[in-house]
Amino acid sequence: MRLLAIILLTLLLLPTTPAAAATNLAVAATPSASYTSPWENVNAINDGVDPPRSNDTANPRWGTWPETGTHWAELTWPTAQTLTSAEVYFFDDGGGVRLPASWKLQRWSGGTYIDIPGTYPTAADTYNRVTFPEISTVRLRVVLQSGAASVGLLEIKAYGESGTPAPWNPPAHLVTPLNEVWQHVESTYPNLYGFRNYGWDQVMANGGSINYCVRWDSNATVTAAQRDRIHATLARQFKKWTDLMIGQEGWPYTDVPVKVVGWAVRDRNQLQWTDDSVDIYVGDIRENAPQCAPACGRFFNQNGTYPNCPGGAARHYDMSLWLTAGMGGGAGGDWGQRLGSEYYLANLDADNMHILLHEIGHSFGLDDFYDWTPSGVCCFLMKAGSASSITEFDAWMFRDWWRHLKSRYGL
Ligand SMILES: [Zn+2]
């Protein structure tokens, strides 16, 4: 079953696909900065959004107003990256934040930062590209010297030896059915490319992880051990999908951790733990079921900022795992997955919890197949009742979604 709420955003600027299919390694890094104005967001620098102009009023930005002098923003990767070029897009609002007087890149080596030689342009309204001899580093720092005012950045991209990405190469017998599926998706969902809250968007917004809140739609009690097993099962099933993407079509992650940040419940006494490892929401009822705070939910805050979430952005949730007593079947969408609480608890050790897997598929855009079947394939998870695990065809449909959406991340 599919319940995908389509929310129209005001404006969508789809970046053009780069001619050379080089992978932007920046999106897999963790951003930080010497200073960030409280109303700006350092996560802007590698969120993959191509700015429309230096005076960007629509997307997140990193800026240092009112600070001036030397400031830096930096990308940190979990492992060393081989880089041969980078480009930055300056933030310039014509007032308190202007183009820098000068800037440079630095790499981290031997416990210190070393300047990267190159030619450093300072143009507004475009990417400023620098190429350099191949380096290997876990940190890339952009050092800005302020000029007329404070400084800021809208985006940093970093590229390696443009290793030719593996070409799109599904098994020959799946090419025709995959094309049929995509044509069907495009004709069924006119706002397909405008919608910005697929599981893909959520993972990319977090830099390679996903946050969940559990809606405990039952009067049963839950022990700490059950809580942890519910989380572990969710993580294990989610990973069955995301592992399919490793090394595929510029996908930047090798692991997509699942964090459960909250639980929503009718009565606090149902939850038999006292630790504060998750946020607990009591008595906020929507759709006749407990829900986690809307201020912390991605569904309600699709610009990716959570100013009113008590725990801040770190405790936001992208999806809900909604477990309803007495429910058969399931539902899935950009908001998460819903299924029976008894079914979930009875299948904690199952290798494949097929209803959950199917509904996670919906959260990443995959469709149902109630009324048609693609040519030459009989049985697969997204055709309900015909398979109980992710098949090769499901895997290639999943990758095909990313292939069609990845250009929005400059990939
Ligand atoms: Zn379905």
CSV table of C-alpha atoms and ligand atoms in Angstrom, one decimal:
chain,number,residue,atom,x,y,z
A,1,MET,CA,0.0,0.0,0.0
A,2,ARG,CA,1.3,3.4,-0.9
A,3,LEU,CA,0.5,6.7,0.9
A,4,LEU,CA,2.9,9.2,-0.5
A,5,ALA,CA,2.0,12.7,0.5
A,6,ILE,CA,3.0,15.0,-2.4
A,7,ILE,CA,3.9,18.5,-1.1
A,8,LEU,CA,4.5,21.1,-3.7
A,9,LEU,CA,7.5,23.3,-3.1
A,10,THR,CA,7.6,26.8,-4.4
A,11,LEU,CA,10.4,26.5,-6.8
A,12,LEU,CA,12.7,23.8,-8.0
A,13,LEU,CA,16.0,24.4,-9.8
A,14,LEU,CA,17.2,21.2,-11.2
A,15,PRO,CA,20.9,21.4,-11.8
A,16,THR,CA,22.1,20.4,-15.2
A,17,THR,CA,24.0,17.1,-15.3
A,18,PRO,CA,27.7,17.8,-15.5
A,19,ALA,CA,29.3,16.7,-18.8
A,20,ALA,CA,32.0,14.8,-17.0
A,21,ALA,CA,30.3,12.4,-14.6
A,22,ALA,CA,32.8,13.1,-11.8
A,23,THR,CA,31.7,12.3,-8.3
A,24,ASN,CA,31.4,15.2,-5.9
A,25,LEU,CA,33.1,13.8,-2.8
A,26,ALA,CA,32.1,16.7,-0.6
A,27,VAL,CA,28.6,15.5,0.1
A,28,ALA,CA,30.0,12.5,2.1
A,29,ALA,CA,32.0,14.8,4.4
A,30,THR,CA,31.1,16.4,7.7
A,31,PRO,CA,31.2,20.2,7.6
A,32,SER,CA,32.5,22.5,10.3
A,33,ALA,CA,33.6,26.2,10.5
A,34,SER,CA,35.5,28.7,12.5
A,35,TYR,CA,32.3,30.6,13.2
A,36,THR,CA,28.7,30.5,11.9
A,37,SER,CA,26.1,33.2,12.4
A,38,PRO,CA,23.3,31.7,14.5
A,39,TRP,CA,20.7,32.1,11.7
A,40,GLU,CA,22.9,30.4,9.1
A,41,ASN,CA,23.9,26.8,8.8
A,42,VAL,CA,27.3,25.3,8.2
A,43,ASN,CA,25.6,22.2,6.7
A,44,ALA,CA,24.8,24.3,3.7
A,45,ILE,CA,28.4,24.0,2.4
A,46,ASN,CA,28.0,20.4,1.3
A,47,ASP,CA,24.3,19.8,1.1
A,48,GLY,CA,24.6,19.3,-2.6
A,49,VAL,CA,22.3,22.2,-3.5
A,50,ASP,CA,23.5,24.2,-6.4
A,51,PRO,CA,22.9,27.9,-5.6
A,52,PRO,CA,20.9,30.0,-8.0
A,53,ARG,CA,23.1,33.1,-7.3
A,54,SER,CA,25.5,34.4,-4.6
A,55,ASN,CA,22.7,36.3,-3.0
A,56,ASP,CA,20.7,33.1,-2.4
A,57,THR,CA,17.6,33.7,-0.3
A,58,ALA,CA,16.1,30.3,-0.8
A,59,ASN,CA,18.6,27.7,0.4
A,60,PRO,CA,20.7,27.2,3.5
A,61,ARG,CA,23.9,29.3,3.7
A,62,TRP,CA,27.0,29.5,5.8
A,63,GLY,CA,28.0,33.1,6.8
A,64,THR,CA,30.1,34.7,9.5
A,65,TRP,CA,28.4,38.1,10.0
A,66,PRO,CA,29.4,40.2,12.0
A,67,GLU,CA,32.8,38.5,12.3
A,68,THR,CA,35.6,39.6,9.9
A,69,GLY,CA,39.2,38.7,9.4
A,70,THR,CA,40.3,35.2,8.6
A,71,HIS,CA,37.6,32.5,8.7
A,72,TRP,CA,37.4,29.0,7.5
A,73,ALA,CA,35.0,26.2,6.6
A,74,GLU,CA,36.1,22.7,6.4
A,75,LEU,CA,35.1,19.2,5.2
A,76,THR,CA,36.2,16.1,7.1
A,77,TRP,CA,35.9,12.6,5.7
A,78,PRO,CA,36.0,9.4,7.6
A,79,THR,CA,38.8,8.1,5.4
A,80,ALA,CA,41.4,9.8,3.3
A,81,GLN,CA,40.2,11.1,-0.1
A,82,THR,CA,42.2,11.6,-3.3
A,83,LEU,CA,41.5,15.0,-4.7
A,84,THR,CA,42.5,16.9,-7.8
A,85,SER,CA,40.1,19.8,-7.9
A,86,ALA,CA,37.6,21.7,-5.8
A,87,GLU,CA,35.1,24.5,-6.4
A,88,VAL,CA,33.4,26.9,-4.1
A,89,TYR,CA,30.3,29.2,-4.5
A,90,PHE,CA,30.6,32.4,-2.5
A,91,PHE,CA,27.8,33.9,-0.4
A,92,ASP,CA,27.4,37.6,-1.1
A,93,ASP,CA,24.2,39.4,0.0
A,94,GLY,CA,25.4,42.8,-1.0
A,95,GLY,CA,25.4,43.9,2.6
A,96,GLY,CA,26.9,42.3,5.6
A,97,VAL,CA,28.4,39.3,3.7
A,98,ARG,CA,30.5,40.0,0.6
A,99,LEU,CA,33.0,38.2,-1.6
A,100,PRO,CA,36.3,37.5,0.2
A,101,ALA,CA,39.4,39.6,-0.5
A,102,SER,CA,41.2,36.4,-1.1
A,103,TRP,CA,41.0,32.7,-0.3
A,104,LYS,CA,42.9,29.4,-0.4
A,105,LEU,CA,42.5,25.7,0.2
A,106,GLN,CA,44.4,23.7,2.8
A,107,ARG,CA,44.9,20.0,3.3
A,108,TRP,CA,45.5,18.3,6.7
A,109,SER,CA,48.8,16.5,6.9
A,110,GLY,CA,51.0,15.4,9.7
A,111,GLY,CA,49.0,17.3,12.3
A,112,THR,CA,49.0,20.6,10.5
A,113,TYR,CA,47.3,22.4,7.6
A,114,ILE,CA,49.3,22.8,4.4
A,115,ASP,CA,48.4,25.3,1.7
A,116,ILE,CA,47.3,23.8,-1.6
A,117,PRO,CA,49.0,25.7,-4.5
A,118,GLY,CA,46.7,27.0,-7.2
A,119,THR,CA,44.9,29.9,-8.8
A,120,TYR,CA,42.0,31.2,-6.7
A,121,PRO,CA,39.4,33.2,-8.5
A,122,THR,CA,36.8,35.3,-6.5
A,123,ALA,CA,33.7,35.6,-8.8
A,124,ALA,CA,30.1,36.0,-7.7
A,125,ASP,CA,27.2,34.0,-9.0
A,126,THR,CA,29.3,31.0,-10.1
A,127,TYR,CA,31.5,28.2,-8.9
A,128,ASN,CA,35.2,29.2,-8.5
A,129,ARG,CA,37.2,26.2,-9.6
A,130,VAL,CA,40.7,25.3,-8.5
A,131,THR,CA,42.7,22.4,-9.9
A,132,PHE,CA,45.9,21.1,-8.2
A,133,PRO,CA,48.3,18.1,-8.2
A,134,GLU,CA,46.7,15.0,-6.7
A,135,ILE,CA,46.5,15.1,-2.9
A,136,SER,CA,45.3,12.7,-0.3
A,137,THR,CA,43.6,14.1,2.8
A,138,VAL,CA,40.9,13.6,5.4
A,139,ARG,CA,40.2,17.3,5.7
A,140,LEU,CA,39.9,20.0,3.1
A,141,ARG,CA,39.8,23.6,4.5
A,142,VAL,CA,38.6,26.7,2.7
A,143,VAL,CA,40.3,29.7,4.3
A,144,LEU,CA,38.7,33.1,3.5
A,145,GLN,CA,40.2,36.5,4.2
A,146,SER,CA,37.4,39.0,4.5
A,147,GLY,CA,37.3,42.1,2.3
A,148,ALA,CA,34.4,44.7,2.4
A,149,ALA,CA,32.4,42.8,5.0
A,150,SER,CA,32.0,39.3,6.5
A,151,VAL,CA,32.4,36.2,4.4
A,152,GLY,CA,30.4,33.1,3.6
A,153,LEU,CA,29.9,30.1,1.3
A,154,LEU,CA,26.9,28.5,-0.3
A,155,GLU,CA,28.6,25.3,-1.5
A,156,ILE,CA,31.9,23.4,-1.7
A,157,LYS,CA,32.5,20.6,-4.2
A,158,ALA,CA,35.5,18.4,-4.2
A,159,TYR,CA,36.6,15.9,-6.9
A,160,GLY,CA,39.1,13.1,-7.2
A,161,GLU,CA,40.8,11.5,-10.1
A,162,SER,CA,37.7,11.3,-12.1
A,163,GLY,CA,37.5,7.6,-11.7
A,164,THR,CA,35.0,6.6,-14.4
A,165,PRO,CA,31.9,5.6,-12.5
A,166,ALA,CA,30.6,2.2,-13.3
A,167,PRO,CA,28.2,2.6,-16.3
A,168,TRP,CA,24.5,1.9,-15.9
A,169,ASN,CA,24.6,-1.8,-16.7
A,170,PRO,CA,21.6,-3.9,-15.4
A,171,PRO,CA,21.3,-7.5,-16.6
A,172,ALA,CA,20.1,-7.6,-20.2
A,173,HIS,CA,16.8,-9.3,-19.3
A,174,LEU,CA,15.9,-6.5,-16.9
A,175,VAL,CA,16.5,-3.6,-19.3
A,176,THR,CA,13.0,-3.7,-20.9
A,177,PRO,CA,11.0,-4.1,-17.6
A,178,LEU,CA,13.1,-1.3,-15.9
A,179,ASN,CA,12.3,1.1,-18.8
A,180,GLU,CA,8.7,0.2,-18.6
A,181,VAL,CA,8.6,0.9,-14.8
A,182,TRP,CA,10.3,4.3,-15.2
A,183,GLN,CA,7.9,5.3,-18.0
A,184,HIS,CA,5.0,4.2,-15.8
A,185,VAL,CA,6.4,6.2,-12.9
A,186,GLU,CA,6.9,9.4,-15.0
A,187,SER,CA,3.4,9.2,-16.4
A,188,THR,CA,1.7,8.4,-13.1
A,189,TYR,CA,3.5,11.1,-11.0
A,190,PRO,CA,3.7,14.4,-12.8
A,191,ASN,CA,5.5,16.0,-9.8
A,192,LEU,CA,8.0,13.2,-9.6
A,193,TYR,CA,11.0,15.4,-10.0
A,194,GLY,CA,9.6,18.3,-8.0
A,195,PHE,CA,9.0,16.2,-4.9
A,196,ARG,CA,11.9,16.6,-2.4
A,197,ASN,CA,11.2,14.3,0.4
A,198,TYR,CA,12.1,10.8,-0.9
A,199,GLY,CA,14.2,8.6,1.4
A,200,TRP,CA,17.0,9.6,-1.0
A,201,ASP,CA,16.6,13.3,-0.1
A,202,GLN,CA,16.5,12.5,3.6
A,203,VAL,CA,19.7,10.4,3.6
A,204,MET,CA,21.5,13.1,1.5
A,205,ALA,CA,20.3,15.9,3.8
A,206,ASN,CA,21.8,14.1,6.8
A,207,GLY,CA,25.1,13.3,5.0
A,208,GLY,CA,24.5,9.6,4.9
A,209,SER,CA,22.3,8.6,7.8
A,210,ILE,CA,18.6,8.4,8.7
A,211,ASN,CA,16.7,9.3,11.9
A,212,TYR,CA,13.6,7.5,13.0
A,213,CYS,CA,10.9,8.1,15.6
A,214,VAL,CA,8.7,5.2,16.7
A,215,ARG,CA,5.0,5.8,17.0
A,216,TRP,CA,3.9,3.1,19.5
A,217,ASP,CA,0.2,2.8,18.5
A,218,SER,CA,-0.6,0.1,21.0
A,219,ASN,CA,-1.5,-0.2,24.7
A,220,ALA,CA,1.1,-2.8,25.3
A,221,THR,CA,4.2,-2.1,27.4
A,222,VAL,CA,7.7,-2.1,26.0
A,223,THR,CA,10.9,-3.1,27.8
A,224,ALA,CA,14.3,-1.5,27.2
A,225,ALA,CA,15.4,-4.8,25.6
A,226,GLN,CA,12.4,-4.8,23.2
A,227,ARG,CA,13.1,-1.1,22.3
A,228,ASP,CA,16.7,-2.0,21.4
A,229,ARG,CA,15.6,-5.1,19.4
A,230,ILE,CA,13.0,-3.0,17.5
A,231,HIS,CA,15.8,-0.6,16.6
A,232,ALA,CA,18.2,-3.3,15.6
A,233,THR,CA,15.7,-5.0,13.4
A,234,LEU,CA,14.8,-1.7,11.7
A,235,ALA,CA,18.5,-1.0,11.0
A,236,ARG,CA,19.1,-4.5,9.7
A,237,GLN,CA,16.1,-4.3,7.3
A,238,PHE,CA,16.9,-0.8,6.2
A,239,LYS,CA,20.5,-1.8,5.4
A,240,LYS,CA,19.3,-4.5,3.0
A,241,TRP,CA,18.1,-1.6,0.7
A,242,THR,CA,21.0,0.8,1.2
A,243,ASP,CA,23.7,-1.8,0.8
A,244,LEU,CA,22.4,-2.3,-2.7
A,245,MET,CA,23.7,1.2,-3.5
A,246,ILE,CA,27.4,0.8,-2.6
A,247,GLY,CA,29.5,1.7,-5.6
A,248,GLN,CA,26.4,2.4,-7.8
A,249,GLU,CA,25.8,5.5,-9.9
A,250,GLY,CA,27.9,7.9,-7.8
A,251,TRP,CA,26.2,6.9,-4.5
A,252,PRO,CA,28.5,8.5,-1.9
A,253,TYR,CA,28.0,6.2,1.0
A,254,THR,CA,29.1,2.7,2.0
A,255,ASP,CA,27.0,2.7,5.2
A,256,VAL,CA,23.8,4.5,6.1
A,257,PRO,CA,23.3,4.2,9.8
A,258,VAL,CA,19.8,4.1,11.2
A,259,LYS,CA,19.3,6.1,14.4
A,260,VAL,CA,16.1,6.0,16.5
A,261,VAL,CA,15.9,9.3,18.2
A,262,GLY,CA,12.4,9.2,19.8
A,263,TRP,CA,9.4,7.2,20.8
A,264,ALA,CA,5.8,8.5,20.9
A,265,VAL,CA,3.4,6.8,23.3
A,266,ARG,CA,0.0,7.4,24.8
A,267,ASP,CA,1.1,6.8,28.4
A,268,ARG,CA,4.7,7.2,29.6
A,269,ASN,CA,4.2,4.2,31.9
A,270,GLN,CA,4.1,1.9,28.9
A,271,LEU,CA,7.8,2.5,28.3
A,272,GLN,CA,9.7,0.5,30.9
A,273,TRP,CA,12.9,2.3,30.8
A,274,THR,CA,14.3,5.4,32.6
A,275,ASP,CA,17.3,6.2,30.6
A,276,ASP,CA,17.3,9.2,28.2
A,277,SER,CA,18.7,7.5,25.1
A,278,VAL,CA,15.6,8.5,23.1
A,279,ASP,CA,13.3,11.5,23.3
A,280,ILE,CA,9.9,10.5,24.6
A,281,TYR,CA,6.7,12.2,23.4
A,282,VAL,CA,3.5,11.6,25.3
A,283,GLY,CA,-0.1,12.2,24.3
A,284,ASP,CA,0.5,14.1,21.1
A,285,ILE,CA,-2.3,12.3,19.1
A,286,ARG,CA,-2.7,12.6,15.3
A,287,GLU,CA,-4.5,10.2,13.1
A,288,ASN,CA,-5.7,8.6,16.4
A,289,ALA,CA,-2.2,7.5,17.2
A,290,PRO,CA,0.7,9.0,19.2
A,291,GLN,CA,3.2,11.0,17.2
A,292,CYS,CA,6.6,12.5,17.8
A,293,ALA,CA,6.8,16.3,17.9
A,294,PRO,CA,6.0,17.8,14.5
A,295,ALA,CA,8.7,20.5,15.2
A,296,CYS,CA,11.3,17.6,15.0
A,297,GLY,CA,9.8,15.9,11.9
A,298,ARG,CA,11.2,16.1,8.4
A,299,PHE,CA,7.7,15.6,7.0
A,300,PHE,CA,6.7,18.9,8.6
A,301,ASN,CA,10.0,20.7,8.0
A,302,GLN,CA,11.1,19.8,4.5
A,303,ASN,CA,13.6,22.7,4.3
A,304,GLY,CA,15.7,20.5,6.7
A,305,THR,CA,15.9,23.0,9.6
A,306,TYR,CA,14.3,22.3,12.9
A,307,PRO,CA,14.4,25.6,14.9
A,308,ASN,CA,11.7,24.5,17.3
A,309,CYS,CA,12.8,21.0,17.9
A,310,PRO,CA,13.8,20.8,21.6
A,311,GLY,CA,16.8,18.7,20.9
A,312,GLY,CA,17.8,20.6,17.8
A,313,ALA,CA,18.6,19.1,14.4
A,314,ALA,CA,20.5,16.2,15.9
A,315,ARG,CA,17.2,14.9,17.4
A,316,HIS,CA,15.1,15.4,14.3
A,317,TYR,CA,13.4,12.4,12.7
A,318,ASP,CA,13.2,11.8,9.0
A,319,MET,CA,10.7,8.9,9.1
A,320,SER,CA,8.3,7.4,11.6
A,321,LEU,CA,8.1,3.7,12.3
A,322,TRP,CA,4.4,3.5,13.1
A,323,LEU,CA,3.5,0.3,14.8
A,324,THR,CA,-0.2,-0.2,15.2
A,325,ALA,CA,-1.9,-3.0,17.3
A,326,GLY,CA,-4.1,-5.3,15.3
A,327,MET,CA,-3.0,-4.0,11.9
A,328,GLY,CA,-2.5,-6.4,9.0
A,329,GLY,CA,-0.5,-5.3,6.0
A,330,GLY,CA,1.3,-2.0,5.9
A,331,ALA,CA,1.7,1.4,4.5
A,332,GLY,CA,4.7,3.4,3.4
A,333,GLY,CA,5.7,6.8,2.2
A,334,ASP,CA,8.0,9.7,2.6
A,335,TRP,CA,6.7,9.9,6.2
A,336,GLY,CA,7.9,6.4,7.1
A,337,GLN,CA,6.3,3.0,7.4
A,338,ARG,CA,3.3,1.7,9.2
A,339,LEU,CA,2.7,-2.0,10.1
A,340,GLY,CA,1.2,-4.2,12.8
A,341,SER,CA,3.0,-4.1,16.2
A,342,GLU,CA,2.3,-7.8,16.8
A,343,TYR,CA,3.7,-8.7,13.3
A,344,TYR,CA,6.8,-6.6,14.0
A,345,LEU,CA,7.5,-8.1,17.4
A,346,ALA,CA,6.9,-11.6,16.0
A,347,ASN,CA,9.4,-11.1,13.3
A,348,LEU,CA,12.3,-9.4,15.2
A,349,ASP,CA,14.6,-12.2,14.2
A,350,ALA,CA,13.3,-12.8,10.7
A,351,ASP,CA,16.0,-12.5,8.1
A,352,ASN,CA,13.5,-10.7,5.9
A,353,MET,CA,10.6,-8.8,7.4
A,354,HIS,CA,8.9,-8.5,4.1
A,355,ILE,CA,6.2,-6.0,4.9
A,356,LEU,CA,8.7,-3.6,6.4
A,357,LEU,CA,11.0,-4.1,3.4
A,358,HIS,CA,8.2,-3.4,1.0
A,359,GLU,CA,7.1,-0.3,2.8
A,360,ILE,CA,10.7,1.1,3.0
A,361,GLY,CA,10.7,0.6,-0.8
A,362,HIS,CA,7.8,3.0,-1.0
A,363,SER,CA,9.6,5.5,1.2
A,364,PHE,CA,12.3,5.6,-1.5
A,365,GLY,CA,9.7,6.1,-4.2
A,366,LEU,CA,9.2,2.6,-5.5
A,367,ASP,CA,5.6,2.0,-6.6
A,368,ASP,CA,3.1,-0.8,-6.2
A,369,PHE,CA,2.1,-3.2,-9.0
A,370,TYR,CA,-1.5,-3.9,-8.3
A,371,ASP,CA,-2.7,-3.6,-11.8
A,372,TRP,CA,0.2,-4.4,-14.1
A,373,THR,CA,3.4,-6.4,-14.3
A,374,PRO,CA,6.5,-5.3,-16.3
A,375,SER,CA,7.5,-7.6,-19.1
A,376,GLY,CA,9.4,-10.7,-18.3
A,377,VAL,CA,9.4,-10.5,-14.5
A,378,CYS,CA,7.0,-12.4,-12.4
A,379,CYS,CA,7.8,-12.1,-8.8
A,380,PHE,CA,9.4,-9.3,-6.8
A,381,LEU,CA,8.9,-7.6,-3.4
A,382,MET,CA,7.2,-4.5,-4.7
A,383,LYS,CA,4.6,-6.7,-6.4
A,384,ALA,CA,2.9,-7.5,-3.1
A,385,GLY,CA,2.4,-11.2,-2.4
A,386,SER,CA,4.8,-12.4,-5.1
A,387,ALA,CA,8.1,-12.4,-3.2
A,388,SER,CA,9.2,-12.1,0.5
A,389,SER,CA,12.6,-10.6,0.0
A,390,ILE,CA,14.3,-8.0,-2.2
A,391,THR,CA,14.9,-9.5,-5.6
A,392,GLU,CA,17.3,-8.6,-8.3
A,393,PHE,CA,14.6,-6.7,-10.1
A,394,ASP,CA,13.7,-4.8,-6.9
A,395,ALA,CA,17.4,-3.9,-6.5
A,396,TRP,CA,17.6,-2.5,-10.0
A,397,MET,CA,14.4,-0.5,-9.7
A,398,PHE,CA,15.8,1.0,-6.5
A,399,ARG,CA,19.1,1.9,-8.2
A,400,ASP,CA,17.1,3.3,-11.1
A,401,TRP,CA,15.4,5.8,-8.8
A,402,TRP,CA,18.7,7.1,-7.6
A,403,ARG,CA,20.0,7.3,-11.2
A,404,HIS,CA,17.1,9.5,-12.1
A,405,LEU,CA,17.3,11.7,-9.0
A,406,LYS,CA,21.0,12.1,-8.4
A,407,SER,CA,21.4,15.1,-10.6
A,408,ARG,CA,19.6,17.2,-8.0
A,409,TYR,CA,22.7,16.6,-5.9
A,410,GLY,CA,25.2,17.5,-8.6
A,411,LEU,CA,26.1,13.9,-9.0
B,1,ZN,ZN,2.7,-1.3,-1.3
